[in-house]
C-alpha atoms as one frame of an Amber mdcrd trajectory, in Angstrom:
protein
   0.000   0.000   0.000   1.442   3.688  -0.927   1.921   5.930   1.533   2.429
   9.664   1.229   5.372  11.174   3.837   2.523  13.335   5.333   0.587   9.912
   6.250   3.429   8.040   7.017   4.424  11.072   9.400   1.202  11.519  11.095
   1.009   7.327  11.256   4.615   7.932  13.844   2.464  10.021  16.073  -0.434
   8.099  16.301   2.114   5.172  17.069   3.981   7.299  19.551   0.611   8.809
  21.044  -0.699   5.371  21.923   2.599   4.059  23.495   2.313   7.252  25.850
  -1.152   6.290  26.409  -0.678   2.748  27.687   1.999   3.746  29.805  -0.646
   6.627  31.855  -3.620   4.333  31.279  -3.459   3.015  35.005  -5.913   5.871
  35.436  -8.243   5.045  33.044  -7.774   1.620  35.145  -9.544   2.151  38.005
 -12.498   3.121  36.341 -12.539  -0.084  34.505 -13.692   1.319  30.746 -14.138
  -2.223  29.152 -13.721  -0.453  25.166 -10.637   1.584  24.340 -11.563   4.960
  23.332 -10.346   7.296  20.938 -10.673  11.116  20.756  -8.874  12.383  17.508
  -8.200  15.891  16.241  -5.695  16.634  13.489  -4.518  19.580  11.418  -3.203
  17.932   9.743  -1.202  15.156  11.426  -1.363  15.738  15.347  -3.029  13.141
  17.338  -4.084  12.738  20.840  -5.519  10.099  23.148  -8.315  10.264  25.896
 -10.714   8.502  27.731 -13.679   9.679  25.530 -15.838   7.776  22.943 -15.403
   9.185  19.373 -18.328  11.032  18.098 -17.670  13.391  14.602 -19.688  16.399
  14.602 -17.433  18.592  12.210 -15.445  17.640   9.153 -13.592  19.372   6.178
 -15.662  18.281   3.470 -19.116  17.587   2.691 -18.994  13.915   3.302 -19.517
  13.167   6.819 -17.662  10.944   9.204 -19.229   8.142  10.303 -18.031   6.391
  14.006 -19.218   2.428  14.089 -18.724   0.200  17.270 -19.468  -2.922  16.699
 -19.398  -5.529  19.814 -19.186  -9.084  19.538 -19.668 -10.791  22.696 -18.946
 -14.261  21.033 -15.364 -13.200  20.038 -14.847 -11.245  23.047 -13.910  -8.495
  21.029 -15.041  -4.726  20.813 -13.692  -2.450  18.190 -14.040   1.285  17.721
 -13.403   2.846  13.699 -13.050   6.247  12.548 -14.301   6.512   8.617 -13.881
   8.829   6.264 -14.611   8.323   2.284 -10.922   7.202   2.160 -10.364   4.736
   4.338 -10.057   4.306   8.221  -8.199   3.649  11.370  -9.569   0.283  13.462
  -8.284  -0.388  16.627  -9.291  -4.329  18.355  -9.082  -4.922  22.067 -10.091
  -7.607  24.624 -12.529  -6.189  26.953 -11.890  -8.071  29.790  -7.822  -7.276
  29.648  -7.130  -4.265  31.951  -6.547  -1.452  29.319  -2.872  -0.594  31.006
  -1.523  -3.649  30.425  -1.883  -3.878  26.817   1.342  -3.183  24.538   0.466
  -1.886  20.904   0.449  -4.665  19.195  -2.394  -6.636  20.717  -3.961  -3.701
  19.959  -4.807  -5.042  16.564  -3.861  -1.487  15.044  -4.504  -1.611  11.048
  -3.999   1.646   8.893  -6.066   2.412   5.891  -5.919   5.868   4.837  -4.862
   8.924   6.773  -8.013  10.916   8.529  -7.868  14.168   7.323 -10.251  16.078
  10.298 -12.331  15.283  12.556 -13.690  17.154  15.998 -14.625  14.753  18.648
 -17.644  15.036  21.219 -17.292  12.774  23.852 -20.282  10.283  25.127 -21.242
   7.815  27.949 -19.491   4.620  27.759 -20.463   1.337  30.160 -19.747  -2.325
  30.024 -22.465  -3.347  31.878 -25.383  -1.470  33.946 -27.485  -3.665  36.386
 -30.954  -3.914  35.431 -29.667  -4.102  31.506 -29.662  -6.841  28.937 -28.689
  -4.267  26.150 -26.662  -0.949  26.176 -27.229   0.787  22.711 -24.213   1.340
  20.357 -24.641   5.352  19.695 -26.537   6.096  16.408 -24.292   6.738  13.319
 -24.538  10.598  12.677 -25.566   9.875   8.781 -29.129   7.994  10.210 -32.220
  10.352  10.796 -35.546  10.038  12.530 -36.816   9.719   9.129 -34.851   6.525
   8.256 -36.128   4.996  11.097 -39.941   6.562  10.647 -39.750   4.898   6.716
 -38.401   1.713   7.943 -41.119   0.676   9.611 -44.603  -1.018   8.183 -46.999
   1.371   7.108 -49.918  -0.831   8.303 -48.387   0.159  12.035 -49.623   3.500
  11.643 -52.827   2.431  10.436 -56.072   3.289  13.190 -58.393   1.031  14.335
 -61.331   1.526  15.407 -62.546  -1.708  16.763 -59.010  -2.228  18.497 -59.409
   0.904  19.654 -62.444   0.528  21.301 -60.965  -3.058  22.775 -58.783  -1.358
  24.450 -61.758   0.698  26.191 -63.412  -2.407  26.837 -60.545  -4.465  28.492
 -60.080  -1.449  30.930 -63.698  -0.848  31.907 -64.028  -4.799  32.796 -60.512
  -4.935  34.646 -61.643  -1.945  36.626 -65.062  -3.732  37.631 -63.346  -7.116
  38.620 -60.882  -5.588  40.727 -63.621  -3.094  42.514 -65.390  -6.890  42.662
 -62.343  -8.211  44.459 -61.715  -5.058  46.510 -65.243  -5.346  48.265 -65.464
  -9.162  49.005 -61.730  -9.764  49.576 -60.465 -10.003  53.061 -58.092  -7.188
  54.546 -54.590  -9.118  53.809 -55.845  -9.936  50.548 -55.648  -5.836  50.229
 -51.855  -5.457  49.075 -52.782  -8.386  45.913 -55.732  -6.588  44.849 -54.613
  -2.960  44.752 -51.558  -4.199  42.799 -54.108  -5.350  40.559 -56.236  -2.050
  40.421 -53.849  -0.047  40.567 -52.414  -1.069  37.589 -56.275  -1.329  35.726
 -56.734   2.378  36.662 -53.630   3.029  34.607 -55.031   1.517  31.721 -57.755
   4.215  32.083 -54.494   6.966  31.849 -53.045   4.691  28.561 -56.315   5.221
  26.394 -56.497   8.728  27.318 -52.871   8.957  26.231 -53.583   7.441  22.752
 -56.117  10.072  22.203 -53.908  12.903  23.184 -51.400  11.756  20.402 -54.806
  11.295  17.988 -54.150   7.824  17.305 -57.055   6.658  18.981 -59.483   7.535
  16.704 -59.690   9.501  13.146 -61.819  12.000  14.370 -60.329  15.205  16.190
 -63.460  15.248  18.581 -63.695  11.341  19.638 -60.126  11.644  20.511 -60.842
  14.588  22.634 -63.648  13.533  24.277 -63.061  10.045  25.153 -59.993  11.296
  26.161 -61.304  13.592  28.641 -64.116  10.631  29.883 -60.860   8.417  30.594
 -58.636  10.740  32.106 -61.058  12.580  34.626 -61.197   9.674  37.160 -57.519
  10.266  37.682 -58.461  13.949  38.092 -56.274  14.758  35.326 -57.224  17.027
  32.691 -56.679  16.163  29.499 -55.749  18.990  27.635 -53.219  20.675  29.972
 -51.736  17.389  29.935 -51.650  17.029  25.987 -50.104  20.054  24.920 -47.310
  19.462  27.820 -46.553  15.380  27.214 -46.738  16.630  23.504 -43.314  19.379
  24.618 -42.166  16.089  25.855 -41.719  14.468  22.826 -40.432  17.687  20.911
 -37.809  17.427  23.641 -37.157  14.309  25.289 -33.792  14.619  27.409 -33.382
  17.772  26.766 -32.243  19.820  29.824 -34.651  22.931  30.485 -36.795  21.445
  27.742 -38.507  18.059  28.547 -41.651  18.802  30.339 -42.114  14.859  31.754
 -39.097  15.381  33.917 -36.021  17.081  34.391 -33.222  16.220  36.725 -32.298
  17.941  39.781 -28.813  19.542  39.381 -26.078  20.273  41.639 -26.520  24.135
  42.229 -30.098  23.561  43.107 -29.101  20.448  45.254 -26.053  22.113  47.320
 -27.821  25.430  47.374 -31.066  23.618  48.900 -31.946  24.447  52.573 -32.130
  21.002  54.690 -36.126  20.238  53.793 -35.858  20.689  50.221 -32.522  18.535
  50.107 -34.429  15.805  51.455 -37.437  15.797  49.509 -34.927  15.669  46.299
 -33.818  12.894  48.088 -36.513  10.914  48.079 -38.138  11.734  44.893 -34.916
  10.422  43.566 -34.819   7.700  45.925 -37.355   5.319  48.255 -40.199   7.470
  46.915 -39.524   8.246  43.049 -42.858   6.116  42.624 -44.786   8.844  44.121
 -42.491  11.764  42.182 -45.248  12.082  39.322 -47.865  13.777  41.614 -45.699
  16.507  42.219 -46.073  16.743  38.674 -49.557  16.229  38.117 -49.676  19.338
  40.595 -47.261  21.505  39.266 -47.960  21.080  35.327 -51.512  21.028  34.734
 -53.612  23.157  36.740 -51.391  26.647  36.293 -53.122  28.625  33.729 -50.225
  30.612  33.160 -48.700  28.196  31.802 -50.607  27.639  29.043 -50.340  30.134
  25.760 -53.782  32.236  25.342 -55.132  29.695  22.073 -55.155  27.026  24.178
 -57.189  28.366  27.006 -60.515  27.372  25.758 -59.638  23.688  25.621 -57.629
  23.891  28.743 -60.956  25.135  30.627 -62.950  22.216  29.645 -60.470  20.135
  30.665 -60.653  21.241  33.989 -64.205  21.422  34.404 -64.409  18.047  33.518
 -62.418  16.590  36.507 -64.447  19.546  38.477 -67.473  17.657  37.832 -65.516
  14.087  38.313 -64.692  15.586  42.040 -68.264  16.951  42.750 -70.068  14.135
  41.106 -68.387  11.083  42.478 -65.459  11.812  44.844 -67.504  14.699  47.379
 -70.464  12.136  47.833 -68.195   9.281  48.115 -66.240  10.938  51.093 -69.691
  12.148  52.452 -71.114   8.665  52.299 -68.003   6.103  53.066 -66.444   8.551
  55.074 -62.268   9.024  55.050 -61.611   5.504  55.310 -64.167   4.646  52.462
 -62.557   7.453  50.522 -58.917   5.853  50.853 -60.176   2.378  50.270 -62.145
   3.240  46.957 -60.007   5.592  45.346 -57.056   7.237  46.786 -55.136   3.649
  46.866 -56.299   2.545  43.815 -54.846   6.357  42.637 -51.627   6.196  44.024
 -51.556   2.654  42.281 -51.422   4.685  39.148 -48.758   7.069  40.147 -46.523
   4.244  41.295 -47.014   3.269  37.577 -46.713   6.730  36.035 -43.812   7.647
  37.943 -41.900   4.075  37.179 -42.588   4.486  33.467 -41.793   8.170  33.222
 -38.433   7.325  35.457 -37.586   3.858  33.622 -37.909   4.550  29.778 -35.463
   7.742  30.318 -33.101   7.231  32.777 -29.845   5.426  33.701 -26.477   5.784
  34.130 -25.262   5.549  30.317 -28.001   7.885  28.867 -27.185  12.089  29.718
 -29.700  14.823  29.560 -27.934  17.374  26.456 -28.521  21.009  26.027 -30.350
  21.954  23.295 -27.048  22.514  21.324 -25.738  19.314  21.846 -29.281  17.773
  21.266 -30.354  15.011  18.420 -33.678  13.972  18.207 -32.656  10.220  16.774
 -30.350  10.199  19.559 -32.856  10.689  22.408 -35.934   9.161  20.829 -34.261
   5.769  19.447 -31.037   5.821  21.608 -31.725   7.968  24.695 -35.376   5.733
  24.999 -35.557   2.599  27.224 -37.819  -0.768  26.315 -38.359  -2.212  29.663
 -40.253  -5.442  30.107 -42.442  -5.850  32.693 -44.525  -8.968  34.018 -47.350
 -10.132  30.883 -50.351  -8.595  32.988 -49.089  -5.327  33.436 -48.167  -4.713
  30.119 -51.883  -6.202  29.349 -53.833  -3.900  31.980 -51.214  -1.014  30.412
 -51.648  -1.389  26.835 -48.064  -2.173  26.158 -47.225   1.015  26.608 -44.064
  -0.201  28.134 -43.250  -0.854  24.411 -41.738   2.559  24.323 -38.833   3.274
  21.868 -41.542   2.937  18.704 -43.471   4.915  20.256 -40.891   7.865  20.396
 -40.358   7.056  17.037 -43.863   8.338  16.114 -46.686   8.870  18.203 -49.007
   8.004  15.786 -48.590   4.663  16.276 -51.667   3.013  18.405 -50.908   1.272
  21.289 -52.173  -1.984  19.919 -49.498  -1.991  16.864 -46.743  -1.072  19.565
 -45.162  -4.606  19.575 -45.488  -4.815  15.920 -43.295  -1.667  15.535 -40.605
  -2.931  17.984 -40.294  -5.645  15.828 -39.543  -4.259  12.811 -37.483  -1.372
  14.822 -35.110  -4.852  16.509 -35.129  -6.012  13.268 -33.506  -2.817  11.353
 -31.885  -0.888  13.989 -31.578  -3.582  16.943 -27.608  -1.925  17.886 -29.010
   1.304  18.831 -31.744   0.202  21.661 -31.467   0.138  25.410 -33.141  -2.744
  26.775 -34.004  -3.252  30.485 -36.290  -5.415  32.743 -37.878  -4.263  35.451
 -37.149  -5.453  39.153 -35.253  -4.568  41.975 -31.595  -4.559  40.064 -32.814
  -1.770  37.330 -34.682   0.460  40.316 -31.731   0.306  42.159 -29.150   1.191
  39.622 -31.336   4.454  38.836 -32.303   5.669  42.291 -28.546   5.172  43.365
 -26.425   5.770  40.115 -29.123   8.892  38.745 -29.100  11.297  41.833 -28.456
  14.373  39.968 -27.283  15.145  36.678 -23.976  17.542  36.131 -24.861  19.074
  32.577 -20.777  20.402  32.969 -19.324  16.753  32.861 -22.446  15.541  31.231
 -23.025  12.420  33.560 -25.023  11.413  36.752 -23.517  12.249  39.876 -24.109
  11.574  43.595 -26.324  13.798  46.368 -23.237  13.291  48.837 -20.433  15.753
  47.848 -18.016  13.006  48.950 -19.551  10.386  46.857 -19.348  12.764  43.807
 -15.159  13.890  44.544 -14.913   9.617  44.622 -16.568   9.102  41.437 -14.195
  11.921  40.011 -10.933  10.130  41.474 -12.350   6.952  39.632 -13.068   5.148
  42.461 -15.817   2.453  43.701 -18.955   3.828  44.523 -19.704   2.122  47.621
 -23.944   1.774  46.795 -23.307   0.290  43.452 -20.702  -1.859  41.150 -17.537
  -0.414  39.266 -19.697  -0.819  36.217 -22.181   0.787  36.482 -20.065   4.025
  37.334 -21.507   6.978  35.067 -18.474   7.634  32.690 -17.927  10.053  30.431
């Protein structure tokens, strides 16, 4: 193969660069990053090493680079490429093999064609994260939304109004069989049955979510009013709630942006007074499953926050769960009493925020996946890549309309709940790399509530509450609540 003497020059300081590296990579070590990582900037021949992921966001020429990791567990190998239109540079590593300990060349190094430019962005990189069967390789920069939109069946976007209706149906009879159970069932039968109910209710918030996104129906006004029907049980109005969850998807991730939930940061954290400290605590903690009625009360009863068009529709909204509360809760209180009042509809309520805040917390957090400014910001990224799929036992994702089946339905919103799992196949089919995939249970809640504690948009990573725990995790050392891996890296 021909060289030119620039190439062959710039190929001696790459060579030299990673020799210095290896010798300094005892600090890279302790933090136990499983993939080497490359962060490359020349002009035209200087390289440099850190402990960054490559991701091109700037090049000299139209063509863009393109950064592929490819991971094959069966080989034990992992490999990280820079490409350009003339070639590329591939470097091969164990991942098991401490990264100081390798000498260049087990490094696999092979040399195609010299890169020309290329500015580097760094990005989260884990081996493994508890709770995790799949950590997404990051999505080339040349793949939009769009490619993954047109990749899937058209007949998944297609409405249906008799599954639609199903839907309706299988809520409205799980909700009377678990009222059924709830009044013959002895007392410590309770906890079984409002697991149950609670997560029926839900299904009453699921419909009313497909008709906020209009895929419930083809007509503007069913959509609206069934979803109002649905939602004002749960006292939560439906249009106040569209128009935000709607900002959510415009902006999922996105710091400042995201209206389902945004982290708690440091300055707010250490600048907290002693009661406010502790409630970020626990929202982040023992009680995130109770975090989303703080939000139900802070997002959708302001009318401020709404602009002046959407008033009108905002005001029926509201009236609506008005008349839910003077209709059916007021008499129940004044007939059953407080007890009756708990029993009947506040437990089977808070059943549905366990739910609302799990799925809200689950499908868009964990250690590996950052919040970005709106610079920084790609909506394939944080729909496709920043999105969890969680599974959860059969019968809740029955009661819940598989709405647990949530990367396709970041991916377009148009898509009914009932072609959901349809969707996810076709999107595991074409774009399977890219996906986060989780399972619910203790090891997944517990990575979050102690990994996730607040997020640093400066290093762009989670961080601890405990300004102790946060100057370890900067030294590279163990957590003491969690594994090595499941450290948040840059």
């Amino acid at each position: 193969m021909y060289y030119s003497r620039k190439s062959s020059c710039g190929f001696f300081f790459f060579r030299l660069a990673l020799r210095i590296y290896a010798d300094f990579a005892s600090v890279v070590d302790r933090l136990s990053i499983k993939e080497l990582q490359v962060n490359v900037v020349t002009y035209p021949s200087s390289m440099y090493l850190a402990a960054s992921t490559l991701r091109i966001s700037a090049t000299t020429n139209p063509d863009l680079f393109e950064k592929r990791t490819r991971q094959e567990q069966m080989a034990g190998l992992m490999a990280t490429s820079l490409r350009n239109p003339r070639g590329s540079i591939a470097l091969l590593k164990k991942p098991s093999q401490p990264l100081g300990k390798f000498a260049l060349p087990s490094l696999g190094l092979k040399w195609r064609s010299p890169v020309t430019k290329a500015i580097a962005t760094p990005v989260n990189i884990i081996a493994s994260v508890p709770g995790f069967v799949q950590l997404a390789e990051p999505v080339p920069v040349e793949v939009s939304l769009m490619d993954v939109v047109k990749s899937l069946p058209k007949e998944v976007f297609e409405i249906d109004e008799f599954k639609a209706w199903k839907t309706v149906a299988i809520t409205i009879s799980a909700l009377a069989a678990g009222y059924a159970a709830l009044a013959v069932a002895p007392w410590y039968l309770y906890p079984v049955v409002y697991m149950y109910l609670g997560t029926a209710v839900t299904g009453l918030f699921v419909v009313g979510h497909d008709c906020g996104h209009n895929s419930f129906s083809k007509s503007q006004l069913v959509n609206d009013v069934v979803g109002t029907i649905m939602m004002a049980p749960l006292i939560y109005p439906f249009e106040p709630w569209r128009i935000k969850h709607n900002i959510h998807h415009a902006h999922t991730n996105k710091l400042i942006m995201d209206t389902a939930w945004q982290p708690f940061r440091p300055h707010q954290f250490d600048r907290a007074g002693p009661f406010t400290k502790a409630v970020m605590k626990a929202a982040m903690g023992p009680l995130w499953w109770v975090a989303s009625v703080g939000h139900w009360l802070l997002w959708h009863f302001d009318l401020s926050k709404f602009r002046t068009q959407d008033l009108p529709k905002v005001k029926v909204s509201l009236v609506a769960v008005l008349a839910f509360t003077l209709v059916v809760l007021l008499p129940l209180l004044i007939t059953q009493g407080p007890i009756g009042f708990i029993k009947w509809w506040l437990l089977p309520w808070l059943g549905f925020h366990f739910w609302m805040s799990t799925f809200t917390l689950v499908h868009h957090t964990a250690p590996h996946i950052p919040f970005k400014q709106n610079r920084e910001w790609n909506v394939v990224e944080a729909q496709l890549n920043g999105t969890v799929h969680c599974d959860y036992p059969a019968w809740v994702e029955i009661l819940c309309h598989d709405i647990s089946v949530h990367i396709p339905h970041h991916v377009s919103t148009r898509i009914p709940s009932y072609n959901l799992r349809k969707a996810y196949a076709s999107i595991q089919k074409n774009w399977d790399k890219y996906l986060n995939k989780a399972v619910f249970g203790i090891p997944l809640i517990s990575t979050i509530i102690n990994e996730c504690n607040l997020f640093d948009a400066e290093q762009k990573k989670w961080i601890k509450f405990e300004k102790a725990a946060r100057q370890l995790q900067s030294s590279g050392g163990k957590p003491s609540s969690a594994s090595n891996d499941s450290t948040c890296l840059n």
